[in-house]
Amino acid sequence: MERDLIIVLDFGGQYKQLIARRVRECNVYCEIHPYTTDLNRLLAMDPKGIILTGGPNSAYDPASPTYTAELFKAGIPVLGICYGSQLMAYKLGGRVETAPTSEYGHTLVTIDRQDSALFTDVGNPTATWMSHTDYIAAVPEGFTVTAHTPVCPVAAMENAERKLYATQFHPEVTHSEEGMKMLRHFVLDVCGCRGDWEMASFAETTIRALREQIGEDHVILGLSGGVDSSVAAALLSRAIGSQLHCVFVDHGLMRKDEGDEVEAIFGPGGNFDLDFTRVNARETFFMELMGESDPESKRKVIGSVFPRVFGDEARKFMGKVKYIAQGTIYPDVVESGDGKTSDVIKSHHNVGGLPIELVKELGFDERPIEPLRMLFKDEVRKVGLELGIPRELVFRQPFPGPGLGVRIVGEITPAKVTIVQEADYIFREELAKAGVDKDLGQYFAALSNMRSVGVQGDHRTYGLAVVLRAVLTSDFMTAEAAEIPWPVLQKCMNRIINEVKGVNRVLYDITSKPPGTIELE
């Protein structure tokens, strides 16, 4: 049985991925495509409905992203959100203008037509999230205003006969309290989707497809220990067993004991049937990083050393391996396209962590194996649990590619890495003991380059300051500092100063994003 499909047409909106996730939460498959996608190509995909995203532009500006009005005559249900609603109005003969009063943030919307398919069982008024400077001043012919605010005369409109719907607010964000209900009404009731798409069948279907694609050939995968590459390795292991060769480059910048944990799961005697190699490249990375203190310089060093080390190991498989696999997930695909083409992915410049020139030199296929390419992070985690990957790895804290290299301000040394590893371990352990780790988006310890005078015992010290950071976030685009209970922070401070040599001060970072970033560097 073929799956139903909803297409999200991207006009540069920051919430495009969130819209797609919300549709998938309705158990309906969803893909994101750029506004440059030809209408015939969209129709050939046979979507049950199309959602137009928000965006930063004005629909009436000739330079803004646009789309053919033929879309609205195709007989397919369309939902326009924010800019998408304005574009629908403008292309169909309505009037879009600069709003006398802009609306940003929490906004109460009054529903004028509670018999609208979109607003069935929705409270009146309903709390929503607005973000607009333009507004629909006049709706197109045949449309009805279904909701408004005191300063926005068209907070929602529809032409139910043509199955065209639009909201000025963002139903996809959690701040729109009944937004998920509205999206569910559109996807299931208006579009007629069955809501029978399940992640449970993904692993079985993908494993079968991988076997057919790879056959008797061999595959190499750069295994980082992160959830994406780990789940990709698990799927490939189930599909082709020892034809999969996993290379784990241990750069010495991982959290405490993580290298050993990765080897225990994927190495000999572990959970999976595959060929595993651990490359201990700690000294190589530290040597190359010596004297580097600028954040970007450190990133570039780590980014250049990794493919060199991995490439040296990959050369051992010349003539044996045909494919490189990588743990690309759907946000990688969408973001790399930069709103212009969803087919442009980062592997066009590198495949599985190797520059394309080296891939050609090694004789590997230039098309990577990407079993997770159409999944979001939460969906990847579900697959990981299905495949038997330990829960602690599947729900591992997000960890940057350069590892602790961006959690040490200034030059990286083995001694500083040890300090961060030990402090981070204590922080994570105490948050887990206190039960306050469950709702946190990310939490870790970092090392500043600040030294200060302290007193420990009968001695004056001149030690380093550890910075603790914990944030609340749903999408990692914005974040705010978490309010960790004071007794928990005190316990962390006492343990770190007493147990980690070289530290005599502990700070808690309360900076939000923006203006800061989640990581320190």
Short mmCIF file of C-alpha atoms in Angstrom, two decimals:
data_model
loop_
_atom_site.label_atom_id
_atom_site.label_comp_id
_atom_site.label_asym_id
_atom_site.label_seq_id
_atom_site.Cartn_x
_atom_site.Cartn_y
_atom_site.Cartn_z
CA MET A 1 0.00 0.00 0.00
CA GLU A 2 1.42 3.38 -1.00
CA ARG A 3 1.89 5.99 1.70
CA ASP A 4 0.10 9.35 1.71
CA LEU A 5 2.34 12.38 1.14
CA ILE A 6 2.12 16.00 2.29
CA ILE A 7 4.60 18.44 0.72
CA VAL A 8 5.94 21.48 2.56
CA LEU A 9 6.88 24.15 0.00
CA ASP A 10 9.69 26.25 1.49
CA PHE A 11 9.76 30.03 1.00
CA GLY A 12 12.64 30.60 3.41
CA GLY A 13 10.71 30.10 6.65
CA GLN A 14 12.70 29.20 9.74
CA TYR A 15 10.04 26.70 10.85
CA LYS A 16 9.90 24.54 7.70
CA GLN A 17 11.38 21.52 9.45
CA LEU A 18 9.03 21.97 12.37
CA ILE A 19 6.02 21.95 10.03
CA ALA A 20 7.20 18.68 8.48
CA ARG A 21 7.72 17.15 11.92
CA ARG A 22 4.22 18.14 12.99
CA VAL A 23 2.76 16.47 9.90
CA ARG A 24 4.72 13.30 10.63
CA GLU A 25 3.37 13.42 14.19
CA CYS A 26 -0.02 12.98 12.53
CA ASN A 27 1.38 9.67 11.17
CA VAL A 28 1.52 11.11 7.66
CA TYR A 29 4.72 11.14 5.60
CA CYS A 30 6.01 14.63 4.73
CA GLU A 31 8.80 16.06 2.59
CA ILE A 32 10.17 19.61 2.22
CA HIS A 33 10.82 21.02 -1.25
CA PRO A 34 12.02 24.52 -2.25
CA TYR A 35 9.72 27.04 -3.89
CA THR A 36 11.79 26.64 -7.07
CA THR A 37 10.37 23.14 -7.58
CA ASP A 38 8.36 22.99 -10.79
CA LEU A 39 4.61 22.47 -10.34
CA ASN A 40 4.55 19.47 -12.69
CA ARG A 41 7.25 17.83 -10.60
CA LEU A 42 5.23 18.45 -7.44
CA LEU A 43 2.08 17.01 -8.99
CA ALA A 44 4.00 13.96 -10.20
CA MET A 45 4.71 13.12 -6.55
CA ASP A 46 0.92 12.81 -6.07
CA PRO A 47 0.71 14.75 -2.78
CA LYS A 48 -2.49 14.69 -0.73
CA GLY A 49 -1.87 18.30 0.29
CA ILE A 50 0.66 21.13 0.16
CA ILE A 51 1.69 23.53 2.94
CA LEU A 52 3.29 26.89 2.09
CA THR A 53 5.79 28.05 4.73
CA GLY A 54 6.46 31.45 6.20
CA GLY A 55 9.36 33.60 5.07
CA PRO A 56 11.03 36.98 5.63
CA ASN A 57 9.89 38.65 2.39
CA SER A 58 6.91 40.68 1.14
CA ALA A 59 4.57 38.87 -1.26
CA TYR A 60 4.11 42.05 -3.35
CA ASP A 61 7.87 42.59 -3.84
CA PRO A 62 8.87 41.42 -7.36
CA ALA A 63 12.18 40.14 -5.96
CA SER A 64 10.51 37.91 -3.36
CA PRO A 65 10.09 34.12 -3.66
CA THR A 66 6.86 33.32 -5.47
CA TYR A 67 4.96 30.48 -7.09
CA THR A 68 2.57 30.02 -9.98
CA ALA A 69 -1.11 30.64 -9.25
CA GLU A 70 -1.79 27.38 -11.12
CA LEU A 71 -0.99 25.61 -7.85
CA PHE A 72 -4.29 26.83 -6.43
CA LYS A 73 -6.22 25.47 -9.44
CA ALA A 74 -4.71 21.96 -9.26
CA GLY A 75 -7.46 20.60 -7.00
CA ILE A 76 -5.01 19.77 -4.21
CA PRO A 77 -5.68 21.14 -0.70
CA VAL A 78 -3.28 23.97 0.19
CA LEU A 79 -2.54 25.53 3.57
CA GLY A 80 -0.63 28.83 3.59
CA ILE A 81 1.15 29.82 6.80
CA CYS A 82 2.29 33.43 7.47
CA TYR A 83 4.11 34.45 4.24
CA GLY A 84 2.42 31.48 2.60
CA SER A 85 -0.99 32.91 3.52
CA GLN A 86 -0.06 36.32 2.11
CA LEU A 87 1.28 34.76 -1.09
CA MET A 88 -1.95 32.82 -1.56
CA ALA A 89 -3.99 36.01 -1.11
CA TYR A 90 -1.76 38.06 -3.41
CA LYS A 91 -1.61 35.49 -6.24
CA LEU A 92 -5.40 35.06 -6.18
CA GLY A 93 -6.23 38.76 -6.40
CA GLY A 94 -6.36 39.77 -2.74
CA ARG A 95 -4.48 42.73 -1.28
CA VAL A 96 -1.35 42.45 0.89
CA GLU A 97 0.09 45.55 2.55
CA THR A 98 2.44 46.66 5.30
CA ALA A 99 0.52 46.27 8.54
CA PRO A 100 -0.21 49.46 10.53
CA THR A 101 0.71 47.42 13.61
CA SER A 102 3.07 44.46 13.49
CA GLU A 103 2.43 41.40 15.62
CA TYR A 104 5.18 39.35 17.23
CA GLY A 105 4.89 36.58 19.77
CA HIS A 106 1.95 35.40 21.86
CA THR A 107 -1.34 36.59 20.32
CA LEU A 108 -4.97 35.77 21.09
CA VAL A 109 -6.94 35.04 17.91
CA THR A 110 -10.71 35.33 17.74
CA ILE A 111 -12.34 32.68 15.54
CA ASP A 112 -15.16 34.01 13.34
CA ARG A 113 -16.16 30.69 11.75
CA GLN A 114 -16.03 27.81 14.20
CA ASP A 115 -17.65 25.63 11.56
CA SER A 116 -14.39 25.87 9.60
CA ALA A 117 -12.74 22.47 9.12
CA LEU A 118 -9.53 24.00 10.48
CA PHE A 119 -11.09 25.21 13.75
CA THR A 120 -13.27 22.25 14.75
CA ASP A 121 -13.13 21.85 18.56
CA VAL A 122 -10.69 24.79 18.85
CA GLY A 123 -11.27 27.19 21.75
CA ASN A 124 -12.36 30.76 21.11
CA PRO A 125 -10.27 32.82 21.49
CA THR A 126 -7.20 30.65 20.99
CA ALA A 127 -3.58 31.44 21.85
CA THR A 128 -1.27 31.57 18.81
CA TRP A 129 2.20 32.76 17.78
CA MET A 130 2.46 35.66 15.34
CA SER A 131 5.49 37.06 13.51
CA HIS A 132 4.60 39.47 10.70
CA THR A 133 4.98 43.05 9.46
CA ASP A 134 2.72 42.62 6.38
CA TYR A 135 -0.90 41.53 6.50
CA ILE A 136 -3.79 40.55 4.24
CA ALA A 137 -5.78 43.77 3.81
CA ALA A 138 -8.42 42.21 1.55
CA VAL A 139 -9.14 38.53 0.87
CA PRO A 140 -9.44 37.18 -2.70
CA GLU A 141 -12.83 36.63 -4.26
CA GLY A 142 -14.52 33.49 -2.94
CA PHE A 143 -12.63 33.53 0.37
CA THR A 144 -14.10 33.92 3.84
CA VAL A 145 -12.36 35.46 6.84
CA THR A 146 -12.39 32.79 9.55
CA ALA A 147 -10.35 34.49 12.32
CA HIS A 148 -9.01 37.89 13.32
CA THR A 149 -7.14 39.83 16.02
CA PRO A 150 -7.66 43.44 17.10
CA VAL A 151 -4.96 44.62 14.65
CA CYS A 152 -5.03 41.84 12.04
CA PRO A 153 -8.36 41.64 10.17
CA VAL A 154 -7.40 38.36 8.46
CA ALA A 155 -5.73 36.05 10.97
CA ALA A 156 -7.16 33.15 8.94
CA MET A 157 -9.12 32.76 5.70
CA GLU A 158 -10.42 29.93 3.55
CA ASN A 159 -12.15 28.88 0.38
CA ALA A 160 -13.55 25.59 1.63
CA GLU A 161 -14.98 24.64 -1.76
CA ARG A 162 -11.49 24.76 -3.33
CA LYS A 163 -9.86 23.41 -0.14
CA LEU A 164 -7.63 26.47 0.20
CA TYR A 165 -6.80 27.52 3.77
CA ALA A 166 -4.50 30.14 5.27
CA THR A 167 -3.37 31.30 8.72
CA GLN A 168 -1.37 34.43 9.45
CA PHE A 169 -0.15 32.81 12.68
CA HIS A 170 2.14 29.77 13.03
CA PRO A 171 0.14 26.70 14.10
CA GLU A 172 3.28 24.55 14.01
CA VAL A 173 5.02 26.14 17.03
CA THR A 174 4.25 25.01 20.55
CA HIS A 175 3.25 28.55 21.54
CA SER A 176 0.14 28.11 19.35
CA GLU A 177 -1.62 26.04 21.99
CA GLU A 178 -4.12 24.34 19.65
CA GLY A 179 -2.01 24.57 16.51
CA MET A 180 -1.40 20.83 16.36
CA LYS A 181 -5.16 20.28 16.39
CA MET A 182 -5.51 22.67 13.41
CA LEU A 183 -2.76 20.93 11.45
CA ARG A 184 -4.29 17.56 12.20
CA HIS A 185 -7.64 18.80 10.87
CA PHE A 186 -5.98 19.97 7.65
CA VAL A 187 -3.91 16.84 7.09
CA LEU A 188 -6.50 14.23 8.08
CA ASP A 189 -9.87 15.89 7.50
CA VAL A 190 -9.25 18.29 4.59
CA CYS A 191 -6.56 16.31 2.76
CA GLY A 192 -8.06 12.92 3.61
CA CYS A 193 -4.78 11.31 4.71
CA ARG A 194 -5.15 7.97 6.46
CA GLY A 195 -2.67 8.65 9.25
CA ASP A 196 -1.19 5.16 8.98
CA TRP A 197 2.48 5.98 8.39
CA GLU A 198 4.51 4.37 11.17
CA MET A 199 8.20 4.42 12.03
CA ALA A 200 7.88 0.81 13.15
CA SER A 201 8.09 -0.50 9.59
CA PHE A 202 10.97 1.80 8.59
CA ALA A 203 13.80 -0.44 9.80
CA GLU A 204 12.46 -3.57 8.12
CA THR A 205 11.80 -1.78 4.81
CA THR A 206 15.18 -0.01 4.84
CA ILE A 207 17.15 -3.15 5.65
CA ARG A 208 15.52 -4.94 2.73
CA ALA A 209 16.25 -1.99 0.40
CA LEU A 210 19.90 -1.83 1.54
CA ARG A 211 20.41 -5.53 0.81
CA GLU A 212 19.03 -5.07 -2.69
CA GLN A 213 21.13 -1.96 -3.36
CA ILE A 214 24.45 -3.22 -1.98
CA GLY A 215 24.28 -6.89 -2.91
CA GLU A 216 27.66 -8.55 -2.35
CA ASP A 217 29.61 -5.28 -2.26
CA HIS A 218 31.34 -3.83 0.82
CA VAL A 219 30.68 -0.52 2.59
CA ILE A 220 32.86 1.72 4.79
CA LEU A 221 31.38 4.04 7.42
CA GLY A 222 33.03 6.69 9.57
CA LEU A 223 31.52 5.93 12.98
CA SER A 224 31.61 8.91 15.36
CA GLY A 225 29.59 7.41 18.19
CA GLY A 226 26.83 9.97 17.68
CA VAL A 227 23.26 8.77 17.27
CA ASP A 228 23.09 9.34 13.50
CA SER A 229 26.19 7.36 12.52
CA SER A 230 25.42 4.71 15.15
CA VAL A 231 21.89 4.07 13.83
CA ALA A 232 23.21 4.06 10.25
CA ALA A 233 25.78 1.45 11.32
CA ALA A 234 23.11 -0.65 13.04
CA LEU A 235 20.86 -0.65 9.95
CA LEU A 236 23.74 -1.59 7.66
CA SER A 237 24.90 -4.27 10.07
CA ARG A 238 21.47 -5.89 9.99
CA ALA A 239 21.44 -5.63 6.20
CA ILE A 240 24.95 -6.76 5.18
CA GLY A 241 26.76 -7.91 8.34
CA SER A 242 30.53 -8.18 7.99
CA GLN A 243 30.41 -6.49 4.57
CA LEU A 244 30.24 -3.29 6.64
CA HIS A 245 33.56 -1.82 7.81
CA CYS A 246 33.22 0.82 10.54
CA VAL A 247 36.16 3.12 11.23
CA PHE A 248 35.99 4.98 14.54
CA VAL A 249 38.50 7.85 14.63
CA ASP A 250 39.10 8.63 18.32
CA HIS A 251 40.48 12.17 18.32
CA GLY A 252 40.84 12.32 22.09
CA LEU A 253 38.27 15.11 22.34
CA MET A 254 35.29 12.99 23.37
CA ARG A 255 33.59 12.95 26.75
CA LYS A 256 34.88 10.73 29.53
CA ASP A 257 34.86 7.01 28.60
CA GLU A 258 32.84 7.56 25.40
CA GLY A 259 35.46 6.06 23.12
CA ASP A 260 35.42 2.86 25.17
CA GLU A 261 31.62 2.84 25.20
CA VAL A 262 31.46 3.08 21.39
CA GLU A 263 33.95 0.21 21.06
CA ALA A 264 32.02 -1.91 23.57
CA ILE A 265 28.81 -1.54 21.53
CA PHE A 266 30.18 -1.87 18.00
CA GLY A 267 33.52 -3.63 18.48
CA PRO A 268 34.28 -7.36 18.83
CA GLY A 269 31.80 -9.01 21.17
CA GLY A 270 29.43 -6.06 20.88
CA ASN A 271 25.82 -5.84 19.76
CA PHE A 272 26.36 -5.88 15.99
CA ASP A 273 27.83 -8.02 13.24
CA LEU A 274 30.35 -5.77 11.47
CA ASP A 275 34.07 -5.16 11.01
CA PHE A 276 35.15 -2.49 13.54
CA THR A 277 38.41 -0.52 13.65
CA ARG A 278 39.28 2.05 16.32
CA VAL A 279 41.98 4.51 15.27
CA ASN A 280 43.58 6.11 18.31
CA ALA A 281 44.58 9.46 16.83
CA ARG A 282 44.72 11.47 20.05
CA GLU A 283 48.39 12.38 19.73
CA THR A 284 48.02 13.37 16.08
CA PHE A 285 45.18 15.79 16.85
CA PHE A 286 46.89 17.29 19.90
CA MET A 287 50.09 17.83 17.93
CA GLU A 288 48.25 19.64 15.15
CA LEU A 289 46.30 21.76 17.66
CA MET A 290 49.39 22.86 19.56
CA GLY A 291 49.54 26.66 19.77
CA GLU A 292 46.07 27.18 18.26
CA SER A 293 43.76 29.32 20.39
CA ASP A 294 41.38 30.93 17.88
CA PRO A 295 38.03 29.07 17.77
CA GLU A 296 37.79 28.99 13.98
CA SER A 297 41.43 27.93 13.60
CA LYS A 298 40.83 25.02 15.98
CA ARG A 299 37.75 23.95 14.04
CA LYS A 300 39.68 24.05 10.77
CA VAL A 301 42.55 22.00 12.21
CA ILE A 302 40.19 19.32 13.53
CA GLY A 303 38.22 19.39 10.27
CA SER A 304 41.37 18.89 8.19
CA VAL A 305 43.01 16.22 10.35
CA PHE A 306 39.95 13.97 10.52
CA PRO A 307 39.68 13.20 6.76
CA ARG A 308 43.44 12.67 6.64
CA VAL A 309 43.35 10.08 9.44
CA PHE A 310 40.16 8.47 8.13
CA GLY A 311 41.53 8.53 4.59
CA ASP A 312 44.69 6.69 5.65
CA GLU A 313 42.52 3.93 7.11
CA ALA A 314 40.19 3.92 4.08
CA ARG A 315 43.16 3.26 1.75
CA LYS A 316 43.46 -0.17 3.34
CA PHE A 317 40.11 -1.05 1.77
CA MET A 318 40.94 -0.05 -1.82
CA GLY A 319 39.70 -2.73 -4.20
CA LYS A 320 37.41 -4.19 -1.54
CA VAL A 321 34.96 -1.41 -0.63
CA LYS A 322 32.58 0.08 -3.20
CA TYR A 323 30.46 2.44 -1.12
CA ILE A 324 30.90 4.96 1.67
CA ALA A 325 27.98 5.32 4.08
CA GLN A 326 27.13 8.34 6.19
CA GLY A 327 24.53 9.27 8.76
CA THR A 328 22.95 12.16 6.86
CA ILE A 329 19.52 13.01 8.26
CA TYR A 330 16.74 15.11 6.75
CA PRO A 331 17.69 18.46 8.40
CA ASP A 332 21.17 18.06 6.82
CA VAL A 333 19.55 17.62 3.41
CA VAL A 334 17.22 20.59 3.77
CA GLU A 335 19.73 23.00 5.32
CA SER A 336 22.46 22.17 2.84
CA GLY A 337 20.05 23.02 0.06
CA ASP A 338 19.91 26.59 1.44
CA GLY A 339 16.36 27.09 0.19
CA LYS A 340 17.32 26.67 -3.45
CA THR A 341 17.37 22.93 -4.09
CA SER A 342 16.81 20.10 -1.67
CA ASP A 343 19.02 17.88 -3.80
CA VAL A 344 22.16 19.80 -2.88
CA ILE A 345 23.62 18.01 0.11
CA LYS A 346 26.94 18.29 1.89
CA SER A 347 28.17 15.03 0.35
CA HIS A 348 28.63 16.81 -2.97
CA HIS A 349 31.80 18.23 -1.46
CA ASN A 350 32.65 15.29 0.77
CA VAL A 351 31.36 11.75 0.97
CA GLY A 352 31.34 10.04 4.37
CA GLY A 353 33.90 12.51 5.70
CA LEU A 354 36.31 12.26 2.76
CA PRO A 355 36.91 14.98 0.15
CA ILE A 356 35.37 14.00 -3.18
CA GLU A 357 38.82 14.01 -4.81
CA LEU A 358 40.04 11.34 -2.38
CA VAL A 359 36.88 9.30 -2.90
CA LYS A 360 37.61 9.25 -6.62
CA GLU A 361 41.25 8.34 -5.97
CA LEU A 362 40.22 5.42 -3.78
CA GLY A 363 37.81 4.16 -6.42
CA PHE A 364 34.75 4.36 -4.15
CA ASP A 365 31.33 5.18 -5.56
CA GLU A 366 30.67 8.93 -5.39
CA ARG A 367 27.06 8.36 -4.32
CA PRO A 368 26.96 7.74 -0.56
CA ILE A 369 24.74 5.21 1.16
CA GLU A 370 22.42 7.30 3.38
CA PRO A 371 19.84 5.09 5.10
CA LEU A 372 18.57 7.91 7.36
CA ARG A 373 18.35 10.61 4.72
CA MET A 374 14.60 11.21 5.09
CA LEU A 375 14.36 11.08 8.91
CA PHE A 376 14.38 13.71 11.64
CA LYS A 377 16.47 13.28 14.78
CA ASP A 378 13.60 12.05 16.97
CA GLU A 379 12.68 9.50 14.29
CA VAL A 380 16.30 8.32 14.10
CA ARG A 381 16.21 7.71 17.85
CA LYS A 382 13.08 5.58 17.54
CA VAL A 383 14.80 3.44 14.91
CA GLY A 384 17.90 3.15 17.12
CA LEU A 385 15.86 1.76 20.00
CA GLU A 386 14.14 -0.67 17.63
CA LEU A 387 17.52 -1.97 16.51
CA GLY A 388 18.74 -2.59 20.05
CA ILE A 389 21.19 0.28 20.46
CA PRO A 390 21.50 1.05 24.19
CA ARG A 391 19.22 3.87 25.30
CA GLU A 392 22.10 5.92 26.75
CA LEU A 393 23.71 6.11 23.31
CA VAL A 394 20.46 6.74 21.43
CA PHE A 395 19.64 9.66 23.73
CA ARG A 396 23.20 10.86 24.06
CA GLN A 397 23.55 14.58 24.63
CA PRO A 398 24.13 16.56 21.41
CA PHE A 399 27.88 16.78 20.87
CA PRO A 400 29.65 19.07 18.39
CA GLY A 401 31.78 17.61 15.62
CA PRO A 402 35.01 19.15 17.00
CA GLY A 403 34.11 17.64 20.38
CA LEU A 404 35.67 19.24 23.42
CA GLY A 405 37.70 21.41 21.06
CA VAL A 406 34.88 23.99 21.22
CA ARG A 407 34.38 23.57 24.97
CA ILE A 408 37.92 24.64 25.84
CA VAL A 409 38.51 28.36 25.45
CA GLY A 410 42.03 28.97 24.18
CA GLU A 411 44.71 26.41 23.41
CA ILE A 412 43.86 22.72 23.76
CA THR A 413 46.17 20.54 25.83
CA PRO A 414 45.81 16.98 27.16
CA ALA A 415 45.61 18.35 30.73
CA LYS A 416 42.76 20.72 29.82
CA VAL A 417 40.87 17.93 28.07
CA THR A 418 41.11 15.81 31.22
CA ILE A 419 39.76 18.70 33.32
CA VAL A 420 36.74 19.14 31.04
CA GLN A 421 36.06 15.41 30.85
CA GLU A 422 36.07 15.03 34.63
CA ALA A 423 34.05 18.19 35.33
CA ASP A 424 31.52 17.32 32.63
CA TYR A 425 31.14 13.79 34.00
CA ILE A 426 30.41 15.13 37.49
CA PHE A 427 27.91 17.70 36.19
CA ARG A 428 25.99 15.16 34.14
CA GLU A 429 26.06 12.62 36.95
CA GLU A 430 24.68 15.05 39.54
CA LEU A 431 21.93 16.34 37.24
CA ALA A 432 20.85 12.75 36.60
CA LYS A 433 20.89 11.93 40.33
CA ALA A 434 18.72 14.96 41.05
CA GLY A 435 16.35 14.05 38.21
CA VAL A 436 16.59 17.49 36.61
CA ASP A 437 18.22 16.30 33.37
CA LYS A 438 15.04 15.00 31.71
CA ASP A 439 13.68 18.26 30.30
CA LEU A 440 17.01 19.88 29.40
CA GLY A 441 17.89 20.40 25.74
CA GLN A 442 21.63 20.25 26.38
CA TYR A 443 23.95 20.45 29.36
CA PHE A 444 27.72 20.24 29.73
CA ALA A 445 30.84 21.60 31.39
CA ALA A 446 33.35 23.76 29.53
CA LEU A 447 36.69 25.28 30.46
CA SER A 448 37.35 29.01 30.37
CA ASN A 449 40.83 30.49 29.91
CA MET A 450 40.36 32.54 33.07
CA ARG A 451 42.63 31.91 36.04
CA SER A 452 41.86 33.27 39.47
CA VAL A 453 43.23 33.20 42.99
CA GLY A 454 41.61 30.78 45.39
CA VAL A 455 42.19 29.22 48.79
CA GLN A 456 42.15 25.45 49.15
CA GLY A 457 43.14 24.14 52.53
CA ASP A 458 45.97 26.31 53.86
CA HIS A 459 47.24 27.18 50.40
CA ARG A 460 46.56 29.93 47.92
CA THR A 461 45.87 28.56 44.45
CA TYR A 462 45.85 30.02 40.98
CA GLY A 463 43.49 27.74 39.12
CA LEU A 464 41.18 27.62 36.13
CA ALA A 465 37.45 28.32 36.07
CA VAL A 466 35.01 25.68 34.84
CA VAL A 467 31.81 26.93 33.21
CA LEU A 468 28.61 24.89 33.57
CA ARG A 469 25.87 25.34 30.98
CA ALA A 470 22.36 23.90 30.73
CA VAL A 471 19.74 25.16 28.29
CA LEU A 472 16.08 24.68 27.46
CA THR A 473 15.34 24.44 23.76
CA SER A 474 13.05 22.60 21.37
CA ASP A 475 14.81 23.32 18.07
CA PHE A 476 18.33 24.52 19.09
CA MET A 477 17.76 27.68 17.02
CA THR A 478 16.93 29.55 20.22
CA ALA A 479 17.62 28.59 23.82
CA GLU A 480 17.37 29.94 27.33
CA ALA A 481 19.37 29.00 30.40
CA ALA A 482 17.77 26.38 32.62
CA GLU A 483 17.10 27.18 36.27
CA ILE A 484 19.05 24.40 37.95
CA PRO A 485 18.13 24.11 41.66
CA TRP A 486 20.69 25.90 43.80
CA PRO A 487 21.54 22.86 46.00
CA VAL A 488 22.31 20.85 42.84
CA LEU A 489 24.64 23.55 41.52
CA GLN A 490 26.36 23.74 44.91
CA LYS A 491 26.87 19.97 44.92
CA CYS A 492 28.39 20.15 41.43
CA MET A 493 30.67 23.03 42.45
CA ASN A 494 31.92 21.22 45.57
CA ARG A 495 32.64 17.99 43.73
CA ILE A 496 34.38 19.65 40.78
CA ILE A 497 36.66 21.78 42.96
CA ASN A 498 37.44 18.88 45.30
CA GLU A 499 37.87 16.16 42.65
CA VAL A 500 39.24 17.91 39.57
CA LYS A 501 42.85 19.03 39.88
CA GLY A 502 43.64 22.52 38.58
CA VAL A 503 40.15 24.00 39.12
CA ASN A 504 39.37 26.47 41.91
CA ARG A 505 36.25 28.23 40.58
CA VAL A 506 32.95 27.10 39.02
CA LEU A 507 30.64 29.44 37.08
CA TYR A 508 27.10 28.91 35.73
CA ASP A 509 26.37 30.45 32.31
CA ILE A 510 22.91 32.08 32.13
CA THR A 511 23.30 33.53 28.61
CA SER A 512 20.41 32.88 26.22
CA LYS A 513 20.65 32.18 22.48
CA PRO A 514 20.64 34.76 20.99
CA PRO A 515 22.77 36.71 21.78
CA GLY A 516 25.04 33.82 22.74
CA THR A 517 25.43 30.39 21.19
CA ILE A 518 24.80 27.14 23.01
CA GLU A 519 28.47 26.15 22.87
CA LEU A 520 31.09 28.51 24.30
CA GLU A 521 33.18 28.74 21.14
#
